Amino acid sequence: MQWTHEQQPIIESTAGKLLVQAFAGTGKTTTLVGYAKHHASVRMLYLCYNKSVELAAKGKFPRNVVCKTAHGLAYAVYGSQYAAKQTNNLRLTDIARAINTQDWELVRDVLSTLNNFMASADLELGRPHFPRLQDKQMLTSAQERFLNNALSVARSIWNRMIDLQDTGMPITHDGYLKLYQMSKPDLSQRFEGILLDEGQDVNPVIADLVKIQRIRRVAVGDPHQQIYRFRGAEDALDSDWMADAERHYLTQSFRFGPAVAHVANIILFYKRETRKLQGLGPNTQVKRALPENLPHRTFIHRTVTGVIENALRLVTSEPKIFWVGGIDSYSLRDLEDLYLFSRGRNQEVQNKKLLRDYRDFNQYVEIAEVSQDSEMLRSIKIIAAYPDLPQRILSLRSRTVDNELDATITLTTGHKAKGLEWDFVSLYDDFTADPLSPDIDQGRKNDELNLLYVAVTRGMKILALNSMVLSIMQAYVDARTPQVSKQKYRG
């Protein structure tokens, strides 16, 4: 393969610590495969972000590389021991039942504290993991008592989670990963190097697993594609332990052409990025809307609610729909059960846990409002908007296909779209948080800009922009040409 002048020095590097910032579509995986082949005598671990990435990587990397998720490493040591009491996630009602309370504010804080601890690199659960009251200089005596009680309850729940004999309190996958990290595993017996992919979006618990190793470490990613900070993810590329790494950049994208690169660079301008993404691929068109006669189109949304709302709108045209991550990952079954529950049709509810956890729908609404649980509130909103929801969901399921090659429409969120690409992409108008608003804090601003950057860099032939990106582009023009008449973007 003919490597670019940016890829060649990365592939040939023998540095003990190597850091690669790879902009969107610049071939980071291809470069890592080239690196692994060039160093064929080195046994490496490719630490994957999720299971689907692991499966794809196994078909690309040479035999000297083992492809695993951090959870996969942890399962072999700890997860298998807890197979009988594993769960995907803890619910508010799991915590409430365990401590026998209806204090939903306490329950919410205990659950958040546990999740923060399991995602952290810390060895003990304490005040830094408590989600509220962190910014207060002084706490009242009542706040101090509440905080200490919440921490005590969270520690108690954690101890029950890791107790193999306590089958009444399940352990999550993040729970046994935390146990693995706390054991300080030495991977040098199996590997001579680690390739950390998506280094900008790793949980501290995973970053710590890499940090403590004394073997060759290669971290690859793009700080501008950090979109999981809300889950506690951190940018390992900007960590202290990678500060002395040999640093390289990949800026040449062959996925799209100059027009998409221009849009992406405008978004990155507001993050004060000085390097330019180069669009060296097909001459991608940027428009306000996709043409009507396309054989396939992809819609990228900000929220799951946006996906569902758009799907309910599109289903009347009888499309063949492919859902990135599968239709069940968009909570339609739970939404339908909640609809039946709200109508008092409890005998038709399939998820009986819903009936056990809540006395009636009014209590569900009350808990949602008190705890401000975003998923619960979102579900309530959709049910109110679509009184014929079961019929609409039935139509959606009948129009769903398992193979994207058979689809006329692909639906995804921006988060699920990361790492993927399509010929014809349209951004849905549910990106409502304005990253240029003076009222938005810096962290939220970067989160929203990053997600827009990920979304706009998915299109290869035609990219249709939404109103939010168009307004950002207009603000850019206004800022660059303040004294002259400005040409509006017309798509």
Short mmCIF file of C-alpha atoms in Angstrom, two decimals:
data_model
loop_
_atom_site.label_atom_id
_atom_site.label_comp_id
_atom_site.label_asym_id
_atom_site.label_seq_id
_atom_site.Cartn_x
_atom_site.Cartn_y
_atom_site.Cartn_z
CA MET A 1 0.00 0.00 0.00
CA GLN A 2 1.16 3.55 -0.75
CA TRP A 3 1.32 5.38 2.58
CA THR A 4 1.00 9.16 2.85
CA HIS A 5 3.76 11.36 4.26
CA GLU A 6 1.69 11.57 7.47
CA GLN A 7 1.17 7.80 7.82
CA GLN A 8 4.68 6.59 7.01
CA PRO A 9 6.49 7.89 10.13
CA ILE A 10 3.69 6.56 12.36
CA ILE A 11 3.93 3.08 10.87
CA GLU A 12 7.72 2.96 11.21
CA SER A 13 7.87 4.46 14.72
CA THR A 14 9.53 2.44 17.49
CA ALA A 15 8.59 4.87 20.27
CA GLY A 16 7.65 3.43 23.63
CA LYS A 17 4.79 5.92 23.75
CA LEU A 18 3.17 7.01 20.51
CA LEU A 19 0.26 9.45 20.19
CA VAL A 20 -1.68 9.95 16.95
CA GLN A 21 -4.36 12.60 16.56
CA ALA A 22 -6.41 11.45 13.58
CA PHE A 23 -9.05 13.84 12.23
CA ALA A 24 -12.34 12.45 10.89
CA GLY A 25 -11.99 10.05 7.96
CA THR A 26 -8.19 10.17 7.88
CA GLY A 27 -7.64 6.40 8.03
CA LYS A 28 -6.58 5.83 11.62
CA THR A 29 -7.55 2.14 11.61
CA THR A 30 -5.76 1.58 8.30
CA THR A 31 -2.69 3.27 9.77
CA LEU A 32 -2.84 1.11 12.91
CA VAL A 33 -3.09 -2.04 10.79
CA GLY A 34 -0.05 -0.86 8.85
CA TYR A 35 1.77 -0.23 12.13
CA ALA A 36 0.92 -3.72 13.40
CA LYS A 37 2.10 -5.37 10.17
CA HIS A 38 5.33 -3.37 10.16
CA HIS A 39 6.03 -4.56 13.73
CA ALA A 40 4.99 -8.15 13.06
CA SER A 41 7.23 -9.62 15.76
CA VAL A 42 5.58 -7.56 18.52
CA ARG A 43 2.64 -9.14 20.33
CA MET A 44 -0.02 -6.45 20.68
CA LEU A 45 -3.41 -5.88 22.27
CA TYR A 46 -5.81 -3.74 20.25
CA LEU A 47 -8.11 -2.34 22.93
CA CYS A 48 -11.46 -1.80 21.21
CA TYR A 49 -14.19 0.65 22.13
CA ASN A 50 -17.05 -1.84 21.84
CA LYS A 51 -17.91 -5.35 20.66
CA SER A 52 -18.83 -4.37 17.10
CA VAL A 53 -15.45 -2.65 16.67
CA GLU A 54 -13.76 -5.77 18.03
CA LEU A 55 -15.51 -8.02 15.50
CA ALA A 56 -14.61 -5.71 12.61
CA ALA A 57 -11.00 -5.39 13.80
CA LYS A 58 -10.46 -9.14 13.87
CA GLY A 59 -10.91 -9.19 10.11
CA LYS A 60 -8.35 -6.43 9.55
CA PHE A 61 -5.43 -6.87 11.95
CA PRO A 62 -2.58 -9.40 11.49
CA ARG A 63 -2.07 -12.43 13.72
CA ASN A 64 0.32 -10.70 16.14
CA VAL A 65 -2.62 -8.58 17.38
CA VAL A 66 -5.33 -9.71 19.82
CA CYS A 67 -8.50 -7.58 19.53
CA LYS A 68 -10.43 -7.21 22.80
CA THR A 69 -12.67 -4.78 24.62
CA ALA A 70 -11.70 -3.84 28.19
CA HIS A 71 -14.85 -5.64 29.36
CA GLY A 72 -13.70 -8.73 27.45
CA LEU A 73 -10.38 -8.70 29.32
CA ALA A 74 -12.18 -8.22 32.62
CA TYR A 75 -14.79 -10.90 31.96
CA ALA A 76 -12.19 -13.66 31.74
CA VAL A 77 -10.92 -12.78 35.23
CA TYR A 78 -13.95 -11.43 37.11
CA GLY A 79 -17.03 -11.32 34.91
CA SER A 80 -17.33 -15.09 34.58
CA GLN A 81 -17.50 -15.39 38.36
CA TYR A 82 -20.53 -13.09 38.43
CA ALA A 83 -22.40 -14.61 35.47
CA ALA A 84 -25.36 -15.58 37.68
CA LYS A 85 -26.00 -12.02 38.91
CA GLN A 86 -25.09 -9.78 35.97
CA THR A 87 -27.31 -7.01 34.60
CA ASN A 88 -26.83 -4.43 31.87
CA ASN A 89 -27.51 -1.51 34.19
CA LEU A 90 -28.92 -0.68 37.60
CA ARG A 91 -32.30 1.04 37.71
CA LEU A 92 -33.62 3.59 40.16
CA THR A 93 -36.06 1.00 41.45
CA ASP A 94 -33.24 -1.52 42.08
CA ILE A 95 -31.63 0.96 44.47
CA ALA A 96 -34.93 1.98 46.06
CA ARG A 97 -35.85 -1.64 46.75
CA ALA A 98 -32.41 -2.43 48.18
CA ILE A 99 -32.57 0.39 50.74
CA ASN A 100 -36.37 0.30 51.16
CA THR A 101 -37.05 3.97 50.45
CA GLN A 102 -39.20 6.27 48.35
CA ASP A 103 -36.73 9.13 48.66
CA TRP A 104 -36.10 9.40 44.92
CA GLU A 105 -33.63 12.25 45.27
CA LEU A 106 -31.44 10.02 47.43
CA VAL A 107 -31.92 7.07 45.06
CA ARG A 108 -30.89 9.13 42.03
CA ASP A 109 -27.76 10.43 43.79
CA VAL A 110 -26.75 6.97 45.00
CA LEU A 111 -27.07 5.55 41.49
CA SER A 112 -25.07 8.42 39.97
CA THR A 113 -22.40 8.07 42.65
CA LEU A 114 -22.03 4.36 41.95
CA ASN A 115 -21.77 4.91 38.19
CA ASN A 116 -19.22 7.70 38.67
CA PHE A 117 -17.10 5.48 40.91
CA MET A 118 -17.17 2.54 38.50
CA ALA A 119 -16.08 4.78 35.62
CA SER A 120 -13.26 6.39 37.62
CA ALA A 121 -9.66 5.30 38.20
CA ASP A 122 -10.12 5.62 41.97
CA LEU A 123 -9.76 2.67 44.32
CA GLU A 124 -12.22 3.93 46.93
CA LEU A 125 -15.72 5.36 46.61
CA GLY A 126 -15.86 8.85 48.10
CA ARG A 127 -16.93 12.48 47.84
CA PRO A 128 -15.44 13.10 44.35
CA HIS A 129 -17.99 10.63 42.93
CA PHE A 130 -21.03 12.37 44.41
CA PRO A 131 -22.73 14.17 41.49
CA ARG A 132 -24.14 17.22 43.29
CA LEU A 133 -22.96 19.87 45.73
CA GLN A 134 -19.48 19.68 44.17
CA ASP A 135 -19.35 23.37 43.25
CA LYS A 136 -20.44 24.63 46.63
CA GLN A 137 -17.69 26.15 48.77
CA MET A 138 -19.51 25.41 52.02
CA LEU A 139 -22.25 22.90 52.73
CA THR A 140 -25.00 23.39 55.25
CA SER A 141 -25.20 20.82 58.03
CA ALA A 142 -28.26 19.31 56.35
CA GLN A 143 -26.42 19.02 53.00
CA GLU A 144 -23.41 17.46 54.75
CA ARG A 145 -25.65 14.87 56.42
CA PHE A 146 -27.39 14.09 53.13
CA LEU A 147 -24.06 13.70 51.31
CA ASN A 148 -22.58 11.44 53.98
CA ASN A 149 -25.71 9.30 54.04
CA ALA A 150 -25.71 8.98 50.24
CA LEU A 151 -22.04 7.93 50.26
CA SER A 152 -22.69 5.38 53.00
CA VAL A 153 -25.62 3.91 51.06
CA ALA A 154 -23.57 3.84 47.82
CA ARG A 155 -20.72 1.97 49.55
CA SER A 156 -23.22 -0.50 50.96
CA ILE A 157 -24.73 -1.12 47.51
CA TRP A 158 -21.25 -1.55 45.99
CA ASN A 159 -20.30 -4.12 48.63
CA ARG A 160 -23.50 -6.02 47.88
CA MET A 161 -22.83 -5.86 44.15
CA ILE A 162 -19.39 -7.49 44.50
CA ASP A 163 -20.59 -10.09 47.02
CA LEU A 164 -20.89 -13.33 45.05
CA GLN A 165 -23.34 -14.74 47.60
CA ASP A 166 -25.71 -11.75 47.48
CA THR A 167 -27.95 -12.63 44.54
CA GLY A 168 -30.42 -9.91 45.51
CA MET A 169 -28.16 -7.12 44.22
CA PRO A 170 -26.94 -7.59 40.63
CA ILE A 171 -23.60 -6.39 39.31
CA THR A 172 -23.24 -4.47 36.06
CA HIS A 173 -20.62 -5.07 33.37
CA ASP A 174 -18.94 -1.87 34.53
CA GLY A 175 -18.86 -3.39 38.02
CA TYR A 176 -16.65 -6.33 37.13
CA LEU A 177 -14.52 -4.08 34.89
CA LYS A 178 -13.96 -1.90 37.95
CA LEU A 179 -12.87 -4.93 39.97
CA TYR A 180 -10.41 -5.82 37.21
CA GLN A 181 -8.93 -2.32 37.15
CA MET A 182 -8.64 -2.26 40.94
CA SER A 183 -6.62 -5.50 40.81
CA LYS A 184 -3.90 -3.64 38.80
CA PRO A 185 -3.44 -6.36 36.14
CA ASP A 186 -0.01 -6.74 34.51
CA LEU A 187 -0.49 -7.41 30.80
CA SER A 188 3.22 -7.74 30.02
CA GLN A 189 3.01 -11.53 30.39
CA ARG A 190 0.78 -11.67 27.31
CA PHE A 191 1.59 -8.55 25.30
CA GLU A 192 4.49 -6.30 24.37
CA GLY A 193 2.34 -3.41 23.21
CA ILE A 194 -1.15 -1.88 23.49
CA LEU A 195 -3.03 -0.04 20.75
CA LEU A 196 -5.65 2.20 22.39
CA ASP A 197 -8.28 3.23 19.87
CA GLU A 198 -10.72 6.14 20.37
CA GLY A 199 -8.31 7.49 22.99
CA GLN A 200 -10.30 10.73 23.26
CA ASP A 201 -13.36 8.95 24.64
CA VAL A 202 -12.19 6.38 27.19
CA ASN A 203 -13.42 6.11 30.73
CA PRO A 204 -10.79 6.84 33.40
CA VAL A 205 -11.07 3.21 34.48
CA ILE A 206 -9.91 2.04 31.02
CA ALA A 207 -7.31 4.79 30.71
CA ASP A 208 -5.85 3.62 34.03
CA LEU A 209 -5.55 0.05 32.72
CA VAL A 210 -3.34 1.36 29.91
CA LYS A 211 -1.49 3.88 32.06
CA ILE A 212 -0.18 1.32 34.55
CA GLN A 213 1.31 -0.99 31.90
CA ARG A 214 5.06 -0.93 31.26
CA ILE A 215 4.94 -2.01 27.64
CA ARG A 216 4.74 -0.10 24.34
CA ARG A 217 1.65 2.13 24.26
CA VAL A 218 0.04 3.65 21.19
CA ALA A 219 -2.94 5.99 21.69
CA VAL A 220 -4.97 7.05 18.66
CA GLY A 221 -8.01 9.31 18.45
CA ASP A 222 -9.42 12.74 17.77
CA PRO A 223 -10.18 15.17 20.64
CA HIS A 224 -12.83 16.76 18.42
CA GLN A 225 -14.74 13.47 18.33
CA GLN A 226 -15.04 13.24 22.11
CA ILE A 227 -18.80 12.76 22.49
CA TYR A 228 -19.11 10.61 25.61
CA ARG A 229 -17.96 13.07 28.26
CA PHE A 230 -21.46 12.87 29.76
CA ARG A 231 -20.68 9.25 30.63
CA GLY A 232 -17.49 10.24 32.42
CA ALA A 233 -15.17 9.70 29.44
CA GLU A 234 -11.86 11.56 29.41
CA ASP A 235 -9.33 12.46 26.72
CA ALA A 236 -6.40 10.10 27.24
CA LEU A 237 -4.59 11.90 24.41
CA ASP A 238 -4.36 14.94 26.68
CA SER A 239 -3.39 13.04 29.84
CA ASP A 240 -0.26 13.62 31.92
CA TRP A 241 1.00 10.08 31.31
CA MET A 242 1.01 10.64 27.54
CA ALA A 243 2.59 14.10 27.71
CA ASP A 244 6.04 12.81 26.71
CA ALA A 245 4.77 10.64 23.85
CA GLU A 246 6.01 10.94 20.28
CA ARG A 247 3.19 12.88 18.59
CA HIS A 248 1.83 12.67 15.03
CA TYR A 249 -1.20 14.00 13.13
CA LEU A 250 -3.42 12.62 10.38
CA THR A 251 -5.24 15.47 8.63
CA GLN A 252 -5.86 14.10 5.11
CA SER A 253 -9.34 12.62 4.67
CA PHE A 254 -10.18 10.56 1.61
CA ARG A 255 -13.81 10.02 2.74
CA PHE A 256 -15.12 13.35 1.47
CA GLY A 257 -14.13 16.38 -0.58
CA PRO A 258 -13.27 20.03 0.14
CA ALA A 259 -16.86 21.18 0.74
CA VAL A 260 -17.44 18.89 3.72
CA ALA A 261 -13.95 19.65 5.03
CA HIS A 262 -14.85 23.35 4.86
CA VAL A 263 -17.97 22.81 6.97
CA ALA A 264 -16.00 20.72 9.48
CA ASN A 265 -13.23 23.33 9.71
CA ILE A 266 -15.78 26.06 10.46
CA ILE A 267 -17.05 23.97 13.39
CA LEU A 268 -13.47 23.37 14.54
CA PHE A 269 -12.76 27.11 14.26
CA TYR A 270 -15.03 27.60 17.26
CA LYS A 271 -12.88 25.11 19.17
CA ARG A 272 -9.78 27.14 18.27
CA GLU A 273 -8.28 24.33 16.22
CA THR A 274 -5.44 25.70 14.09
CA ARG A 275 -4.78 22.63 11.94
CA LYS A 276 -7.00 22.19 8.89
CA LEU A 277 -8.83 19.01 7.94
CA GLN A 278 -8.10 18.34 4.26
CA GLY A 279 -10.88 16.87 2.12
CA LEU A 280 -9.07 14.85 -0.57
CA GLY A 281 -11.88 12.42 -1.35
CA PRO A 282 -14.84 12.66 -3.77
CA ASN A 283 -16.16 16.13 -4.57
CA THR A 284 -18.92 15.96 -1.96
CA GLN A 285 -21.86 18.32 -2.40
CA VAL A 286 -23.24 20.27 0.55
CA LYS A 287 -26.94 21.19 0.35
CA ARG A 288 -29.94 22.21 2.43
CA ALA A 289 -31.84 19.01 1.56
CA LEU A 290 -31.18 15.72 -0.17
CA PRO A 291 -32.66 15.11 -3.66
CA GLU A 292 -35.95 13.20 -3.69
CA ASN A 293 -34.96 10.36 -6.03
CA LEU A 294 -32.10 8.79 -4.06
CA PRO A 295 -32.07 4.98 -3.65
CA HIS A 296 -30.92 5.37 -0.04
CA ARG A 297 -30.48 8.15 2.49
CA THR A 298 -29.24 8.35 6.09
CA PHE A 299 -30.67 10.63 8.78
CA ILE A 300 -28.43 11.55 11.71
CA HIS A 301 -30.22 12.77 14.84
CA ARG A 302 -29.15 14.38 18.11
CA THR A 303 -31.48 12.30 20.29
CA VAL A 304 -33.25 8.96 20.42
CA THR A 305 -36.47 10.99 20.56
CA GLY A 306 -35.51 12.59 17.27
CA VAL A 307 -34.95 9.18 15.69
CA ILE A 308 -38.35 7.93 16.81
CA GLU A 309 -40.17 11.11 15.81
CA ASN A 310 -38.57 11.07 12.36
CA ALA A 311 -39.31 7.36 11.96
CA LEU A 312 -42.97 7.92 12.83
CA ARG A 313 -43.07 10.68 10.22
CA LEU A 314 -41.30 8.66 7.51
CA VAL A 315 -43.21 5.40 7.93
CA THR A 316 -46.20 6.70 5.96
CA SER A 317 -44.07 6.65 2.79
CA GLU A 318 -43.50 2.90 3.31
CA PRO A 319 -39.69 2.93 3.41
CA LYS A 320 -37.39 0.01 4.20
CA ILE A 321 -35.68 1.13 7.40
CA PHE A 322 -32.32 0.11 8.83
CA TRP A 323 -31.66 1.18 12.43
CA VAL A 324 -27.98 1.54 13.36
CA GLY A 325 -27.51 -0.60 16.46
CA GLY A 326 -30.80 -2.43 15.81
CA ILE A 327 -34.37 -1.25 16.29
CA ASP A 328 -34.48 -2.62 19.84
CA SER A 329 -31.68 -0.28 20.93
CA TYR A 330 -34.11 2.63 20.48
CA SER A 331 -36.35 1.46 23.34
CA LEU A 332 -39.49 0.99 21.25
CA ARG A 333 -40.58 -2.14 23.17
CA ASP A 334 -40.23 -0.35 26.51
CA LEU A 335 -42.04 2.64 25.05
CA GLU A 336 -44.94 0.47 23.93
CA ASP A 337 -45.16 -1.16 27.36
CA LEU A 338 -45.20 2.26 28.98
CA TYR A 339 -48.00 3.33 26.63
CA LEU A 340 -50.07 0.30 27.67
CA PHE A 341 -49.26 1.00 31.32
CA SER A 342 -50.41 4.61 30.92
CA ARG A 343 -53.75 3.35 29.55
CA GLY A 344 -54.21 0.86 32.40
CA ARG A 345 -53.80 -2.14 30.07
CA ASN A 346 -51.42 -3.87 32.48
CA GLN A 347 -52.27 -7.38 31.32
CA GLU A 348 -50.74 -6.56 27.90
CA VAL A 349 -47.44 -5.24 29.31
CA GLN A 350 -44.62 -7.66 28.40
CA ASN A 351 -42.00 -6.25 30.76
CA LYS A 352 -43.52 -7.26 34.09
CA LYS A 353 -40.75 -5.45 35.94
CA LEU A 354 -42.50 -2.21 35.01
CA LEU A 355 -45.58 -3.39 36.93
CA ARG A 356 -43.49 -4.39 39.94
CA ASP A 357 -41.50 -1.16 40.05
CA TYR A 358 -44.37 1.32 39.77
CA ARG A 359 -47.78 1.37 41.39
CA ASP A 360 -49.32 3.12 38.39
CA PHE A 361 -48.42 5.51 35.58
CA ASN A 362 -48.95 8.54 37.82
CA GLN A 363 -46.20 7.29 40.12
CA TYR A 364 -43.95 6.77 37.07
CA VAL A 365 -44.51 10.41 36.07
CA GLU A 366 -43.94 11.59 39.64
CA ILE A 367 -40.61 9.73 39.91
CA ALA A 368 -39.53 11.01 36.49
CA GLU A 369 -40.19 14.61 37.49
CA VAL A 370 -38.58 14.34 40.92
CA SER A 371 -35.49 12.49 39.69
CA GLN A 372 -35.34 14.41 36.37
CA ASP A 373 -34.46 11.14 34.64
CA SER A 374 -34.07 12.15 30.98
CA GLU A 375 -35.07 8.76 29.54
CA MET A 376 -38.27 8.62 31.58
CA LEU A 377 -39.22 12.20 30.72
CA ARG A 378 -38.54 11.58 27.03
CA SER A 379 -40.79 8.53 27.03
CA ILE A 380 -43.62 10.45 28.67
CA LYS A 381 -43.35 13.16 25.99
CA ILE A 382 -43.60 10.69 23.10
CA ILE A 383 -46.61 8.90 24.61
CA ALA A 384 -48.42 12.22 24.93
CA ALA A 385 -47.62 13.12 21.31
CA TYR A 386 -48.80 9.84 19.71
CA PRO A 387 -52.10 8.44 21.03
CA ASP A 388 -51.98 5.73 18.32
CA LEU A 389 -48.42 4.73 19.24
CA PRO A 390 -48.79 0.90 19.13
CA GLN A 391 -50.13 0.98 15.56
CA ARG A 392 -47.31 3.27 14.47
CA ILE A 393 -44.66 1.07 16.12
CA LEU A 394 -46.16 -2.00 14.45
CA SER A 395 -45.78 -0.26 11.09
CA LEU A 396 -42.18 0.64 11.89
CA ARG A 397 -41.32 -2.94 12.77
CA SER A 398 -42.90 -4.25 9.58
CA ARG A 399 -40.82 -1.80 7.53
CA THR A 400 -37.53 -2.66 9.31
CA VAL A 401 -34.77 -4.61 7.52
CA ASP A 402 -31.76 -6.38 9.05
CA ASN A 403 -29.39 -5.77 6.16
CA GLU A 404 -28.59 -2.14 5.39
CA LEU A 405 -28.08 -3.04 1.72
CA ASP A 406 -31.83 -3.71 1.55
CA ALA A 407 -32.77 -0.38 3.14
CA THR A 408 -33.98 2.83 1.56
CA ILE A 409 -33.51 4.76 4.81
CA THR A 410 -30.95 4.45 7.61
CA LEU A 411 -31.69 6.01 11.00
CA THR A 412 -29.07 6.74 13.64
CA THR A 413 -28.06 9.10 16.41
CA GLY A 414 -24.86 11.09 16.14
CA HIS A 415 -23.35 8.95 18.87
CA LYS A 416 -24.07 5.69 17.05
CA ALA A 417 -22.85 7.19 13.75
CA LYS A 418 -19.27 7.66 14.96
CA GLY A 419 -16.91 5.54 12.86
CA LEU A 420 -19.48 5.04 10.08
CA GLU A 421 -20.01 6.68 6.69
CA TRP A 422 -22.71 6.89 3.99
CA ASP A 423 -23.12 8.32 0.48
CA PHE A 424 -26.13 10.55 1.22
CA VAL A 425 -26.51 12.05 4.69
CA SER A 426 -29.07 14.47 6.13
CA LEU A 427 -28.80 16.07 9.58
CA TYR A 428 -32.13 16.08 11.41
CA ASP A 429 -33.30 19.30 13.05
CA ASP A 430 -33.19 18.12 16.67
CA PHE A 431 -29.73 19.59 17.37
CA THR A 432 -31.35 22.32 19.42
CA ALA A 433 -28.56 23.32 21.84
CA ASP A 434 -26.74 26.29 20.27
CA PRO A 435 -23.01 25.84 20.95
CA LEU A 436 -22.41 29.55 20.18
CA SER A 437 -24.88 30.78 22.79
CA PRO A 438 -23.22 33.06 25.37
CA ASP A 439 -25.14 31.23 28.10
CA ILE A 440 -23.60 27.80 27.40
CA ASP A 441 -20.65 26.63 29.49
CA GLN A 442 -17.38 25.61 27.80
CA GLY A 443 -17.79 21.88 28.42
CA ARG A 444 -21.28 21.76 26.95
CA LYS A 445 -20.17 23.98 24.05
CA ASN A 446 -17.41 21.53 23.12
CA ASP A 447 -19.76 18.56 23.49
CA GLU A 448 -22.25 20.04 21.02
CA LEU A 449 -19.56 21.17 18.56
CA ASN A 450 -17.95 17.73 18.69
CA LEU A 451 -21.22 15.97 17.95
CA LEU A 452 -21.91 18.27 15.00
CA TYR A 453 -18.37 17.66 13.72
CA VAL A 454 -18.92 13.90 13.91
CA ALA A 455 -22.27 14.23 12.12
CA VAL A 456 -21.11 16.41 9.22
CA THR A 457 -18.09 14.20 8.50
CA ARG A 458 -20.20 11.08 7.80
CA GLY A 459 -21.33 12.07 4.28
CA MET A 460 -19.33 11.03 1.19
CA LYS A 461 -21.38 12.20 -1.83
CA ILE A 462 -24.07 14.61 -0.58
CA LEU A 463 -24.42 16.19 2.86
CA ALA A 464 -27.65 18.02 3.74
CA LEU A 465 -27.20 20.47 6.60
CA ASN A 466 -29.69 21.33 9.32
CA SER A 467 -30.53 24.80 10.59
CA MET A 468 -28.03 24.63 13.46
CA VAL A 469 -25.00 24.02 11.22
CA LEU A 470 -26.21 26.67 8.77
CA SER A 471 -26.47 29.21 11.61
CA ILE A 472 -22.93 28.37 12.76
CA MET A 473 -21.65 28.85 9.22
CA GLN A 474 -23.44 32.20 8.97
CA ALA A 475 -21.94 33.29 12.30
CA TYR A 476 -18.52 32.40 10.89
CA VAL A 477 -19.12 34.56 7.82
CA ASP A 478 -20.37 37.42 10.01
CA ALA A 479 -17.31 37.18 12.25
CA ARG A 480 -14.88 37.11 9.31
CA THR A 481 -16.43 39.97 7.29
CA PRO A 482 -17.94 42.42 9.79
CA GLN A 483 -17.74 45.53 7.61
CA VAL A 484 -19.14 44.28 4.31
CA SER A 485 -22.43 42.96 3.03
CA LYS A 486 -22.53 39.27 3.79
CA GLN A 487 -23.67 36.55 1.43
CA LYS A 488 -26.12 34.19 3.15
CA TYR A 489 -25.50 30.47 2.84
CA ARG A 490 -28.14 29.09 0.49
CA GLY A 491 -27.09 25.42 0.37
#
